[in-house]
PDB file of C-alpha atoms in Angstrom:
ATOM      1  CA  UNK A   1      12.228   1.979 -17.802  1.00 52.00           C
ATOM      2  CA  UNK A   2       9.218  -0.330 -17.943  1.00 48.00           C
ATOM      3  CA  UNK A   3      11.538  -3.372 -18.100  1.00 49.00           C
ATOM      4  CA  UNK A   4      13.302  -2.128 -14.965  1.00 46.00           C
ATOM      5  CA  UNK A   5       9.960  -1.757 -13.166  1.00 49.00           C
ATOM      6  CA  UNK A   6       8.851  -5.212 -14.259  1.00 52.00           C
ATOM      7  CA  UNK A   7      12.149  -6.714 -13.079  1.00 51.00           C
ATOM      8  CA  UNK A   8      11.744  -5.070  -9.686  1.00 51.00           C
ATOM      9  CA  UNK A   9       8.211  -6.413  -9.454  1.00 54.00           C
ATOM     10  CA  UNK A  10       9.376  -9.924 -10.280  1.00 55.00           C
ATOM     11  CA  UNK A  11      12.087  -9.725  -7.635  1.00 56.00           C
ATOM     12  CA  UNK A  12       9.578  -8.612  -5.015  1.00 55.00           C
ATOM     13  CA  UNK A  13       7.100 -11.324  -5.983  1.00 57.00           C
ATOM     14  CA  UNK A  14       9.904 -13.878  -5.719  1.00 56.00           C
ATOM     15  CA  UNK A  15      10.589 -12.468  -2.269  1.00 50.00           C
ATOM     16  CA  UNK A  16       6.937 -13.119  -1.490  1.00 53.00           C
ATOM     17  CA  UNK A  17       7.419 -16.800  -2.269  1.00 54.00           C
ATOM     18  CA  UNK A  18      10.443 -16.861   0.028  1.00 53.00           C
ATOM     19  CA  UNK A  19       8.411 -15.104   2.711  1.00 51.00           C
ATOM     20  CA  UNK A  20       5.683 -17.729   2.329  1.00 48.00           C
ATOM     21  CA  UNK A  21       8.246 -20.480   2.883  1.00 51.00           C
ATOM     22  CA  UNK A  22       9.211 -18.932   6.209  1.00 50.00           C
ATOM     23  CA  UNK A  23       5.766 -17.846   7.409  1.00 58.00           C
ATOM     24  CA  UNK A  24       2.694 -20.051   7.414  1.00 79.00           C
ATOM     25  CA  UNK A  25      -0.082 -17.460   7.107  1.00 97.00           C
ATOM     26  CA  UNK A  26      -0.464 -13.749   6.390  1.00 98.00           C
ATOM     27  CA  UNK A  27      -3.465 -12.400   8.294  1.00 98.00           C
ATOM     28  CA  UNK A  28      -5.476  -9.843   6.312  1.00 98.00           C
ATOM     29  CA  UNK A  29      -7.331  -7.454   8.632  1.00 98.00           C
ATOM     30  CA  UNK A  30     -10.530  -5.781   7.447  1.00 98.00           C
ATOM     31  CA  UNK A  31     -13.667  -4.215   8.914  1.00 98.00           C
ATOM     32  CA  UNK A  32     -16.330  -6.250   7.134  1.00 98.00           C
ATOM     33  CA  UNK A  33     -18.832  -3.395   7.313  1.00 97.00           C
ATOM     34  CA  UNK A  34     -18.072  -1.013   4.448  1.00 97.00           C
ATOM     35  CA  UNK A  35     -19.681  -2.277   1.256  1.00 97.00           C
ATOM     36  CA  UNK A  36     -18.681  -2.509  -1.502  1.00 97.00           C
ATOM     37  CA  UNK A  37     -15.098  -2.342  -0.194  1.00 98.00           C
ATOM     38  CA  UNK A  38     -15.666  -5.099   2.361  1.00 98.00           C
ATOM     39  CA  UNK A  39     -18.665  -6.708   4.039  1.00 98.00           C
ATOM     40  CA  UNK A  40     -19.873  -9.970   5.543  1.00 98.00           C
ATOM     41  CA  UNK A  41     -21.994 -12.014   3.146  1.00 98.00           C
ATOM     42  CA  UNK A  42     -24.923 -14.317   3.915  1.00 98.00           C
ATOM     43  CA  UNK A  43     -22.529 -17.195   4.558  1.00 98.00           C
ATOM     44  CA  UNK A  44     -20.727 -15.202   7.237  1.00 98.00           C
ATOM     45  CA  UNK A  45     -17.629 -14.750   5.066  1.00 98.00           C
ATOM     46  CA  UNK A  46     -15.658 -11.592   4.272  1.00 98.00           C
ATOM     47  CA  UNK A  47     -16.720 -10.429   0.814  1.00 98.00           C
ATOM     48  CA  UNK A  48     -16.457  -7.393  -1.436  1.00 98.00           C
ATOM     49  CA  UNK A  49     -13.923  -5.637  -3.634  1.00 98.00           C
ATOM     50  CA  UNK A  50     -11.115  -5.941  -1.111  1.00 98.00           C
ATOM     51  CA  UNK A  51     -11.716  -9.642  -0.495  1.00 98.00           C
ATOM     52  CA  UNK A  52     -11.339 -10.352  -4.213  1.00 98.00           C
ATOM     53  CA  UNK A  53      -8.383  -7.977  -4.499  1.00 98.00           C
ATOM     54  CA  UNK A  54      -6.642  -9.329  -1.416  1.00 98.00           C
ATOM     55  CA  UNK A  55      -7.010 -12.945  -2.516  1.00 98.00           C
ATOM     56  CA  UNK A  56      -5.567 -12.080  -5.932  1.00 98.00           C
ATOM     57  CA  UNK A  57      -2.640 -10.170  -4.416  1.00 98.00           C
ATOM     58  CA  UNK A  58      -1.865 -13.119  -2.148  1.00 98.00           C
ATOM     59  CA  UNK A  59      -2.066 -15.530  -5.074  1.00 98.00           C
ATOM     60  CA  UNK A  60       0.331 -13.438  -7.168  1.00 98.00           C
ATOM     61  CA  UNK A  61       2.750 -13.164  -4.258  1.00 98.00           C
ATOM     62  CA  UNK A  62       2.394 -16.905  -3.513  1.00 98.00           C
ATOM     63  CA  UNK A  63       1.266 -16.156   0.024  1.00 98.00           C
ATOM     64  CA  UNK A  64      -1.181 -18.126   2.138  1.00 98.00           C
ATOM     65  CA  UNK A  65      -3.621 -15.583   3.544  1.00 98.00           C
ATOM     66  CA  UNK A  66      -6.514 -15.688   5.968  1.00 98.00           C
ATOM     67  CA  UNK A  67      -9.058 -12.987   6.750  1.00 98.00           C
ATOM     68  CA  UNK A  68      -9.609 -11.371  10.147  1.00 98.00           C
ATOM     69  CA  UNK A  69     -12.303  -8.803  10.992  1.00 98.00           C
ATOM     70  CA  UNK A  70     -11.846  -5.964  13.446  1.00 98.00           C
ATOM     71  CA  UNK A  71     -13.888  -2.893  14.391  1.00 97.00           C
ATOM     72  CA  UNK A  72     -12.715   0.234  12.597  1.00 98.00           C
ATOM     73  CA  UNK A  73     -12.018   2.271  15.725  1.00 96.00           C
ATOM     74  CA  UNK A  74      -9.237  -0.089  16.850  1.00 98.00           C
ATOM     75  CA  UNK A  75      -8.076  -1.396  13.485  1.00 98.00           C
ATOM     76  CA  UNK A  76      -4.686   0.381  13.553  1.00 98.00           C
ATOM     77  CA  UNK A  77      -3.822  -0.423  17.207  1.00 98.00           C
ATOM     78  CA  UNK A  78      -4.593  -4.090  16.609  1.00 98.00           C
ATOM     79  CA  UNK A  79      -2.316  -4.104  13.559  1.00 98.00           C
ATOM     80  CA  UNK A  80       0.596  -2.574  15.458  1.00 98.00           C
ATOM     81  CA  UNK A  81       0.067  -4.986  18.366  1.00 98.00           C
ATOM     82  CA  UNK A  82       0.341  -7.964  15.996  1.00 98.00           C
ATOM     83  CA  UNK A  83      -3.222  -9.269  15.896  1.00 98.00           C
ATOM     84  CA  UNK A  84      -2.978  -9.369  12.080  1.00 98.00           C
ATOM     85  CA  UNK A  85      -0.409  -8.472   9.438  1.00 98.00           C
ATOM     86  CA  UNK A  86      -2.191  -6.061   7.100  1.00 98.00           C
ATOM     87  CA  UNK A  87      -5.098  -3.653   6.983  1.00 98.00           C
ATOM     88  CA  UNK A  88      -7.101  -3.865   3.774  1.00 98.00           C
ATOM     89  CA  UNK A  89     -10.231  -1.981   4.709  1.00 98.00           C
ATOM     90  CA  UNK A  90     -10.916   1.021   2.509  1.00 98.00           C
ATOM     91  CA  UNK A  91      -8.262   2.974   4.427  1.00 98.00           C
ATOM     92  CA  UNK A  92      -7.155   6.233   2.839  1.00 97.00           C
ATOM     93  CA  UNK A  93      -3.465   7.037   2.905  1.00 97.00           C
ATOM     94  CA  UNK A  94      -2.857  10.110   5.074  1.00 96.00           C
ATOM     95  CA  UNK A  95       0.200  11.750   6.638  1.00 95.00           C
ATOM     96  CA  UNK A  96      -1.274  11.284  10.116  1.00 96.00           C
ATOM     97  CA  UNK A  97      -1.720   7.529   9.683  1.00 98.00           C
ATOM     98  CA  UNK A  98       1.670   7.249   8.012  1.00 97.00           C
ATOM     99  CA  UNK A  99       3.270   8.386  11.263  1.00 97.00           C
ATOM    100  CA  UNK A 100       2.023   5.201  12.945  1.00 98.00           C
ATOM    101  CA  UNK A 101       2.006   2.581  10.164  1.00 98.00           C
ATOM    102  CA  UNK A 102       3.361   2.210   6.639  1.00 98.00           C
ATOM    103  CA  UNK A 103       1.331   1.888   3.458  1.00 98.00           C
ATOM    104  CA  UNK A 104       1.660   0.124   0.160  1.00 98.00           C
ATOM    105  CA  UNK A 105       1.033   2.166  -2.936  1.00 98.00           C
ATOM    106  CA  UNK A 106      -2.618   3.011  -3.472  1.00 98.00           C
ATOM    107  CA  UNK A 107      -4.785   0.378  -5.127  1.00 98.00           C
ATOM    108  CA  UNK A 108      -7.703   2.821  -5.522  1.00 97.00           C
ATOM    109  CA  UNK A 109      -7.036   6.394  -6.753  1.00 97.00           C
ATOM    110  CA  UNK A 110      -8.136   9.357  -4.619  1.00 93.00           C
ATOM    111  CA  UNK A 111     -11.909   9.674  -4.958  1.00 88.00           C
ATOM    112  CA  UNK A 112     -14.537  12.140  -3.813  1.00 94.00           C
ATOM    113  CA  UNK A 113     -16.093  12.197  -0.370  1.00 97.00           C
ATOM    114  CA  UNK A 114     -19.776  13.112  -0.535  1.00 98.00           C
ATOM    115  CA  UNK A 115     -22.549  14.499   1.617  1.00 98.00           C
ATOM    116  CA  UNK A 116     -25.866  12.657   1.565  1.00 98.00           C
ATOM    117  CA  UNK A 117     -28.990  14.052   3.226  1.00 98.00           C
ATOM    118  CA  UNK A 118     -32.730  14.404   2.832  1.00 97.00           C
ATOM    119  CA  UNK A 119     -32.883  18.041   1.642  1.00 97.00           C
ATOM    120  CA  UNK A 120     -31.079  19.583  -1.303  1.00 95.00           C
ATOM    121  CA  UNK A 121     -31.466  23.005   0.345  1.00 96.00           C
ATOM    122  CA  UNK A 122     -29.150  22.125   3.253  1.00 97.00           C
ATOM    123  CA  UNK A 123     -26.288  24.514   3.965  1.00 97.00           C
ATOM    124  CA  UNK A 124     -23.174  23.231   5.715  1.00 97.00           C
ATOM    125  CA  UNK A 125     -23.015  26.189   8.084  1.00 97.00           C
ATOM    126  CA  UNK A 126     -25.213  25.232  11.021  1.00 97.00           C
ATOM    127  CA  UNK A 127     -25.673  21.625   9.923  1.00 98.00           C
ATOM    128  CA  UNK A 128     -25.286  18.476  12.013  1.00 98.00           C
ATOM    129  CA  UNK A 129     -23.146  15.995  10.073  1.00 98.00           C
ATOM    130  CA  UNK A 130     -22.586  12.321  10.853  1.00 98.00           C
ATOM    131  CA  UNK A 131     -19.297  10.573  10.071  1.00 98.00           C
ATOM    132  CA  UNK A 132     -17.551   7.398  11.119  1.00 98.00           C
ATOM    133  CA  UNK A 133     -15.049   7.750  13.962  1.00 98.00           C
ATOM    134  CA  UNK A 134     -11.353   8.034  13.031  1.00 96.00           C
ATOM    135  CA  UNK A 135     -11.962   8.614   9.323  1.00 97.00           C
ATOM    136  CA  UNK A 136     -10.626  11.369   7.108  1.00 97.00           C
ATOM    137  CA  UNK A 137     -14.209  12.542   6.758  1.00 98.00           C
ATOM    138  CA  UNK A 138     -14.731  13.001  10.504  1.00 98.00           C
ATOM    139  CA  UNK A 139     -11.418  14.859  10.696  1.00 97.00           C
ATOM    140  CA  UNK A 140     -12.491  17.169   7.893  1.00 98.00           C
ATOM    141  CA  UNK A 141     -15.861  17.993   9.491  1.00 98.00           C
ATOM    142  CA  UNK A 142     -14.210  18.596  12.869  1.00 98.00           C
ATOM    143  CA  UNK A 143     -12.184  21.395  11.282  1.00 97.00           C
ATOM    144  CA  UNK A 144     -15.199  23.188   9.750  1.00 97.00           C
ATOM    145  CA  UNK A 145     -16.546  26.196  11.633  1.00 97.00           C
ATOM    146  CA  UNK A 146     -20.276  26.278  12.273  1.00 97.00           C
ATOM    147  CA  UNK A 147     -20.730  22.526  11.717  1.00 98.00           C
ATOM    148  CA  UNK A 148     -21.634  20.028  14.435  1.00 98.00           C
ATOM    149  CA  UNK A 149     -19.972  16.629  14.047  1.00 98.00           C
ATOM    150  CA  UNK A 150     -21.513  13.479  15.498  1.00 98.00           C
ATOM    151  CA  UNK A 151     -19.404  10.338  15.203  1.00 98.00           C
ATOM    152  CA  UNK A 152     -20.413   6.693  15.072  1.00 98.00           C
ATOM    153  CA  UNK A 153     -18.465   3.456  15.293  1.00 97.00           C
ATOM    154  CA  UNK A 154     -19.870   1.975  12.076  1.00 98.00           C
ATOM    155  CA  UNK A 155     -20.741   3.446   8.678  1.00 97.00           C
ATOM    156  CA  UNK A 156     -24.275   2.035   8.792  1.00 98.00           C
ATOM    157  CA  UNK A 157     -24.928   4.044  11.956  1.00 98.00           C
ATOM    158  CA  UNK A 158     -23.973   7.275  10.188  1.00 98.00           C
ATOM    159  CA  UNK A 159     -26.604   6.672   7.508  1.00 98.00           C
ATOM    160  CA  UNK A 160     -29.178   5.657  10.121  1.00 98.00           C
ATOM    161  CA  UNK A 161     -28.588   8.981  11.913  1.00 98.00           C
ATOM    162  CA  UNK A 162     -29.763  10.837   8.796  1.00 98.00           C
ATOM    163  CA  UNK A 163     -32.754   8.572   8.286  1.00 98.00           C
ATOM    164  CA  UNK A 164     -33.958   9.039  11.876  1.00 98.00           C
ATOM    165  CA  UNK A 165     -33.366  12.796  11.895  1.00 98.00           C
ATOM    166  CA  UNK A 166     -30.440  12.790  14.303  1.00 98.00           C
ATOM    167  CA  UNK A 167     -28.172  14.292  11.629  1.00 98.00           C
ATOM    168  CA  UNK A 168     -28.811  16.548   8.640  1.00 98.00           C
ATOM    169  CA  UNK A 169     -26.277  14.739   6.455  1.00 98.00           C
ATOM    170  CA  UNK A 170     -23.711  11.956   6.414  1.00 98.00           C
ATOM    171  CA  UNK A 171     -20.215  12.557   5.046  1.00 98.00           C
ATOM    172  CA  UNK A 172     -18.307   9.533   3.737  1.00 98.00           C
ATOM    173  CA  UNK A 173     -16.621   8.003   0.707  1.00 97.00           C
ATOM    174  CA  UNK A 174     -18.731   8.470  -2.390  1.00 96.00           C
ATOM    175  CA  UNK A 175     -18.209   4.817  -3.304  1.00 95.00           C
ATOM    176  CA  UNK A 176     -19.975   3.852  -0.091  1.00 96.00           C
ATOM    177  CA  UNK A 177     -22.767   6.436  -0.204  1.00 97.00           C
ATOM    178  CA  UNK A 178     -23.802   6.420  -3.864  1.00 96.00           C
ATOM    179  CA  UNK A 179     -25.366   2.925  -3.881  1.00 96.00           C
ATOM    180  CA  UNK A 180     -27.238   3.746  -0.658  1.00 97.00           C
ATOM    181  CA  UNK A 181     -28.641   7.006  -2.044  1.00 97.00           C
ATOM    182  CA  UNK A 182     -29.613   5.280  -5.288  1.00 96.00           C
ATOM    183  CA  UNK A 183     -31.714   2.708  -3.405  1.00 97.00           C
ATOM    184  CA  UNK A 184     -33.380   5.124  -0.963  1.00 97.00           C
ATOM    185  CA  UNK A 185     -35.785   7.680  -2.438  1.00 96.00           C
ATOM    186  CA  UNK A 186     -35.514   9.865   0.670  1.00 97.00           C
ATOM    187  CA  UNK A 187     -31.744  10.287   0.411  1.00 98.00           C
ATOM    188  CA  UNK A 188     -29.814  12.384  -2.089  1.00 98.00           C
ATOM    189  CA  UNK A 189     -26.307  13.659  -2.736  1.00 98.00           C
ATOM    190  CA  UNK A 190     -26.091  17.290  -1.620  1.00 98.00           C
ATOM    191  CA  UNK A 191     -23.499  20.070  -1.349  1.00 97.00           C
ATOM    192  CA  UNK A 192     -20.161  19.834  -3.183  1.00 97.00           C
ATOM    193  CA  UNK A 193     -17.852  16.811  -3.292  1.00 97.00           C
ATOM    194  CA  UNK A 194     -14.589  17.031  -1.352  1.00 97.00           C
ATOM    195  CA  UNK A 195     -11.249  15.460  -2.294  1.00 95.00           C
ATOM    196  CA  UNK A 196      -9.441  13.953   0.693  1.00 95.00           C
ATOM    197  CA  UNK A 197      -6.511  11.588   1.193  1.00 93.00           C
ATOM    198  CA  UNK A 198      -3.996  10.012  -1.139  1.00 95.00           C
ATOM    199  CA  UNK A 199      -6.003   7.058  -2.335  1.00 97.00           C
ATOM    200  CA  UNK A 200      -6.682   3.742  -0.605  1.00 98.00           C
ATOM    201  CA  UNK A 201      -3.798   1.415   0.253  1.00 98.00           C
ATOM    202  CA  UNK A 202      -2.877  -1.508   2.463  1.00 99.00           C
ATOM    203  CA  UNK A 203      -1.602  -0.644   5.922  1.00 98.00           C
ATOM    204  CA  UNK A 204       1.265  -2.636   7.458  1.00 98.00           C
ATOM    205  CA  UNK A 205       3.571  -2.329  10.428  1.00 98.00           C
ATOM    206  CA  UNK A 206       6.445   0.087   9.896  1.00 98.00           C
ATOM    207  CA  UNK A 207       9.310  -1.459   7.962  1.00 97.00           C
ATOM    208  CA  UNK A 208       7.492  -4.723   7.226  1.00 98.00           C
ATOM    209  CA  UNK A 209       9.087  -6.621   4.314  1.00 97.00           C
ATOM    210  CA  UNK A 210       5.587  -7.477   3.076  1.00 98.00           C
ATOM    211  CA  UNK A 211       5.180  -3.887   1.841  1.00 98.00           C
ATOM    212  CA  UNK A 212       7.493  -4.510  -1.121  1.00 98.00           C
ATOM    213  CA  UNK A 213       5.834  -7.858  -1.803  1.00 98.00           C
ATOM    214  CA  UNK A 214       2.324  -6.400  -1.955  1.00 98.00           C
ATOM    215  CA  UNK A 215       3.551  -3.334  -3.871  1.00 98.00           C
ATOM    216  CA  UNK A 216       4.876  -5.653  -6.560  1.00 98.00           C
ATOM    217  CA  UNK A 217       1.596  -7.562  -6.725  1.00 98.00           C
ATOM    218  CA  UNK A 218      -0.369  -4.303  -7.013  1.00 98.00           C
ATOM    219  CA  UNK A 219       2.029  -3.161  -9.757  1.00 98.00           C
ATOM    220  CA  UNK A 220       1.409  -6.364 -11.694  1.00 98.00           C
ATOM    221  CA  UNK A 221      -2.371  -5.895 -11.478  1.00 98.00           C
ATOM    222  CA  UNK A 222      -2.077  -2.307 -12.687  1.00 98.00           C
ATOM    223  CA  UNK A 223       0.169  -3.310 -15.557  1.00 98.00           C
ATOM    224  CA  UNK A 224      -2.059  -6.085 -16.898  1.00 98.00           C
ATOM    225  CA  UNK A 225      -5.323  -4.135 -16.443  1.00 98.00           C
ATOM    226  CA  UNK A 226      -6.914  -6.488 -13.933  1.00 98.00           C
ATOM    227  CA  UNK A 227      -6.993  -3.879 -11.161  1.00 98.00           C
ATOM    228  CA  UNK A 228      -8.917  -1.384 -13.299  1.00 98.00           C
ATOM    229  CA  UNK A 229     -11.319  -4.133 -14.360  1.00 98.00           C
ATOM    230  CA  UNK A 230     -11.920  -5.048 -10.723  1.00 98.00           C
ATOM    231  CA  UNK A 231     -12.548  -1.411  -9.744  1.00 98.00           C
ATOM    232  CA  UNK A 232     -15.119  -1.007 -12.519  1.00 98.00           C
ATOM    233  CA  UNK A 233     -16.772  -4.325 -11.614  1.00 98.00           C
ATOM    234  CA  UNK A 234     -17.341  -3.267  -8.006  1.00 98.00           C
ATOM    235  CA  UNK A 235     -17.696   0.519  -8.249  1.00 96.00           C
ATOM    236  CA  UNK A 236     -19.152   1.096 -11.713  1.00 95.00           C
ATOM    237  CA  UNK A 237     -18.076   2.623 -15.006  1.00 95.00           C
ATOM    238  CA  UNK A 238     -17.741   6.105 -13.504  1.00 91.00           C
ATOM    239  CA  UNK A 239     -15.212   5.043 -10.877  1.00 93.00           C
ATOM    240  CA  UNK A 240     -11.715   6.528 -10.878  1.00 93.00           C
ATOM    241  CA  UNK A 241      -9.213   4.064 -12.358  1.00 97.00           C
ATOM    242  CA  UNK A 242      -5.472   3.921 -13.076  1.00 97.00           C
TER     243      UNK A 242
END
């Protein structure tokens, strides 16, 4: 069975080389504001886990790729309208999103979403919770009775809302919040973790032939252990791996 999987991966990667011959550049769309998944470094370049991952996937598929940044709130509409070819931006795979775009397999396993606030005595009932617009976390909070959701365009704004007292807690991916809480003595992880989504994958336009190409490249990274090593490098030894 493993030989069959490897053969399929090789065929798809070969298809990637053929795709590269016919298309000059694959545009990789990301937010650039969600460390350590993706962020803009001091040189003004896209950086982070997904930059390294995306470059490696493109190399394995023999694709020429360039990086494009886009605000989170319009990242799916600008994919479907053709402003770039992929979304690689810490996007969780959900049924709702899958109705509009297609996904590769997950390159990060499902992980916990966490609440971070300034008081360990906080109860969710009656709380004001900040979350980024159009995320699985904002959707979850919107469905909770007795909780007031306030949404922000960027993840940094959600954390700022807790620091300035506008919100009692922020709800987001644990991978994003844990480093922030560790560096800020006033912030702490509170309440219980919540499991949401089907892992993080690349989003592409429905039916795009690049899905199989990137799936094969992700498979090859899982098989040789480089994907797990990259996850641990960027998210720590306690991160969920394959």
